[in-house]
Coordinates of C-alpha atoms in Angstrom, one line a residue:
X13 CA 37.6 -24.1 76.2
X14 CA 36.9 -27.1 78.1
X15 CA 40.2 -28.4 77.6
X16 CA 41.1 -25.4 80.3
X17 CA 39.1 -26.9 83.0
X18 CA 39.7 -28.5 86.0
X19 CA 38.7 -32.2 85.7
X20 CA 37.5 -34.2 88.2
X21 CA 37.7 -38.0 88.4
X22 CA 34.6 -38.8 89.4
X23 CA 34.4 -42.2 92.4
X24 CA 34.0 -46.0 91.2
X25 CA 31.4 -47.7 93.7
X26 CA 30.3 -51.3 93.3
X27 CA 26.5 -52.0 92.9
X28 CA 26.3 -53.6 96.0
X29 CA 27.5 -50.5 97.8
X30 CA 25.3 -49.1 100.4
X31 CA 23.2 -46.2 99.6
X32 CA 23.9 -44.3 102.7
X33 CA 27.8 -44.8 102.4
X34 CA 27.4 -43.4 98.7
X35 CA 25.7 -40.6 99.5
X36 CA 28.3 -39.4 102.2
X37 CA 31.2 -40.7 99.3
X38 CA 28.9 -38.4 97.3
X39 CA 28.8 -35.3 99.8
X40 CA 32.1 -35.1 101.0
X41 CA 34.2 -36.0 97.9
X42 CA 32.9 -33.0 95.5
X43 CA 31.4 -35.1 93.0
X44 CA 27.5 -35.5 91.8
X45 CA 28.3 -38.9 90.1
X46 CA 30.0 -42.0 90.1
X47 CA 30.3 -44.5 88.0
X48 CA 29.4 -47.9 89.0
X49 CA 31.2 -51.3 88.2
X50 CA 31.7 -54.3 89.2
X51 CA 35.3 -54.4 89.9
X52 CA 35.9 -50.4 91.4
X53 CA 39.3 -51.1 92.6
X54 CA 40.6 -51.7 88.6
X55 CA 38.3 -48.6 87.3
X56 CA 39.4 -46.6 89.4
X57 CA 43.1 -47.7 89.1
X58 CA 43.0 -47.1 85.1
X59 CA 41.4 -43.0 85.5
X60 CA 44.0 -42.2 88.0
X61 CA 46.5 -43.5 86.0
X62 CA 45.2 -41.5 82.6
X63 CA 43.6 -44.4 81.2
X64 CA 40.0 -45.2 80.0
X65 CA 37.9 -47.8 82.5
X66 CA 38.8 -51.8 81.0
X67 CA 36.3 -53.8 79.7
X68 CA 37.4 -56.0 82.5
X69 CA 36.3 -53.7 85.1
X70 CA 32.5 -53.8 84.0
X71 CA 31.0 -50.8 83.8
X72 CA 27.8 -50.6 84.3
X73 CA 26.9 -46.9 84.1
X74 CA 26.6 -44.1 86.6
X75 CA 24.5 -43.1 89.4
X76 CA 23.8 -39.4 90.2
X77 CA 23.4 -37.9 93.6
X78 CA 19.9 -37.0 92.6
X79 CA 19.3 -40.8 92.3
X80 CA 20.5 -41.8 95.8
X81 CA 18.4 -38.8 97.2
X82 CA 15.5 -40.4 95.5
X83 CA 16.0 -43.7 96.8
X84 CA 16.5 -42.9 100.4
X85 CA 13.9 -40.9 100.2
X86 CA 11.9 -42.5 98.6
X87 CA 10.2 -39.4 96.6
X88 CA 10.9 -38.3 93.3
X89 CA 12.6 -34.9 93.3
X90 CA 11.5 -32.6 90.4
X91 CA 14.3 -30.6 88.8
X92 CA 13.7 -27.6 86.0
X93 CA 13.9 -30.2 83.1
X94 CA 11.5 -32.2 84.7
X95 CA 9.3 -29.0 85.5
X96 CA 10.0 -28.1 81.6
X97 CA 8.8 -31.3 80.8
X98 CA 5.2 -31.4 83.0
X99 CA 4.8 -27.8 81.4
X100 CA 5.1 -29.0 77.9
X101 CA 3.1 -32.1 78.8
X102 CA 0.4 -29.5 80.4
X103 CA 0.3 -27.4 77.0
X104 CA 0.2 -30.1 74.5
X105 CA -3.3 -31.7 76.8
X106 CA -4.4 -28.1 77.0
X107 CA -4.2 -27.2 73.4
X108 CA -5.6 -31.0 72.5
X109 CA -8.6 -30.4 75.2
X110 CA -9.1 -26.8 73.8
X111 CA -9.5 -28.2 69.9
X112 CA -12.3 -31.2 71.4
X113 CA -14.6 -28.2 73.1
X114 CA -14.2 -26.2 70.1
X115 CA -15.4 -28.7 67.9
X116 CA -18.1 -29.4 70.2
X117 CA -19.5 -26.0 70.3
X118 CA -19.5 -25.9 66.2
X119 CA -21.1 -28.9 66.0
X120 CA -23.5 -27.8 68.6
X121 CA -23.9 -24.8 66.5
X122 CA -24.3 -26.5 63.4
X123 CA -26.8 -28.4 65.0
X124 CA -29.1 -26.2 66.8
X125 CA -29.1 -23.9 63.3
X126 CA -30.3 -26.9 61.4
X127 CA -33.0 -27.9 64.3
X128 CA -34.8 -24.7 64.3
X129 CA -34.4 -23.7 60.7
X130 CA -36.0 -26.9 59.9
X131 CA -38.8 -25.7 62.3
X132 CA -38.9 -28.9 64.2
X133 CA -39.3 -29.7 67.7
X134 CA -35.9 -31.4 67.8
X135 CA -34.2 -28.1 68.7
X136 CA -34.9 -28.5 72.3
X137 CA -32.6 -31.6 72.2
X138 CA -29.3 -29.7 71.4
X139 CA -29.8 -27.5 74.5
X140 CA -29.3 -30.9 76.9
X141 CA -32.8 -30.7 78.3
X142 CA -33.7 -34.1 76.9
X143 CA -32.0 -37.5 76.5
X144 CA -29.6 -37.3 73.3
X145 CA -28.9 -40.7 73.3
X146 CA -31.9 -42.0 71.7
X147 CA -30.8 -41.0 68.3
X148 CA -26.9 -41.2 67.3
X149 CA -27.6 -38.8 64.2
X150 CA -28.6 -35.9 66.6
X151 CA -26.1 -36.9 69.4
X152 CA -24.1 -34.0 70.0
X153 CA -23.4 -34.2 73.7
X154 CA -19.4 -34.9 72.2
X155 CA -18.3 -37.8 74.8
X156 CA -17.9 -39.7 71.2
X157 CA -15.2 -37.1 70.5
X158 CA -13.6 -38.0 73.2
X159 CA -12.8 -41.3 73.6
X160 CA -9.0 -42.3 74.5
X161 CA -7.3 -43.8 71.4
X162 CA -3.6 -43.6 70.4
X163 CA -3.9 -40.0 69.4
X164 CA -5.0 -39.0 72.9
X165 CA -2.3 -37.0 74.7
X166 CA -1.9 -38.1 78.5
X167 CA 0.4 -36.4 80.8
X168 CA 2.3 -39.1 82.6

């Protein structure tokens, strides 16, 4: 159970605290987090005596080691959630790009069928050897289907 594990109270740093001095406070004191406030001294007070962090010691929320890496560095470091994230990101574009080309081709299909069924002279258009522009009803060239709008996925 959790209840059977050893708890660690994790450092109260004020905002204004260097970056620098947290990460050694962060590195040498066996904690990832801390949680920032803007009177430490009374948080910090309150968990060692059992208590919850008063309102009047202002918590503000907490700051990981992660986040102090990050800003001295100034880099952002990729975790396995994040790469979880990019690689759902990745198949949801994929799978939305894939759907667009296959559209494309069946309408290319459709197309060139109906072009040389028909006999005309218009069939040579659907290959890309002349302009397709010139008539929107015979455009196929399928940059119209894809044209960013709110159902456009983007990886970010």
């Amino acid at each position: 159970t959790v209840g059977s594990l050893p708890l660690y109270i994790p450092p109260c740093v004020s905002p204004r605290m260097n970056l620098v001095n947290l990460l050694h406070l962060l590195r040498g004191g066996g904690s990832l987090i801390a949680f920032v406030c803007a009177g430490p001294h009374l948080a910090e007070r309150a968990l060692r005596e059992g208590r919850s962090i008063p309102a009047e010691a202002g918590f503000m929320g907490l700051v990981t080691l992660q986040d102090v890496l990050e800003s001295v560095l100034q880099e952002r470091i990729y975790d396995e959630e994040d790469v979880a994230q990019r690689n759902l990101a990745s198949a949801i574009l994929t799978n939305w790009a894939a759907e667009k080309i296959q559209k494309l081709v069946l309408k290319r299909r459709k197309l060139k069928r109906l072009g040389s069924g028909a006999g005309s002279h218009d069939a040579s258009k659907v290959d890309g050897s002349h302009d397709l522009s010139s008539s929107p009803e015979k455009n196929c060239s399928g940059f119209d289907d894809f044209i960013l709008n709110d159902r456009t996925p983007l990886l970010v």
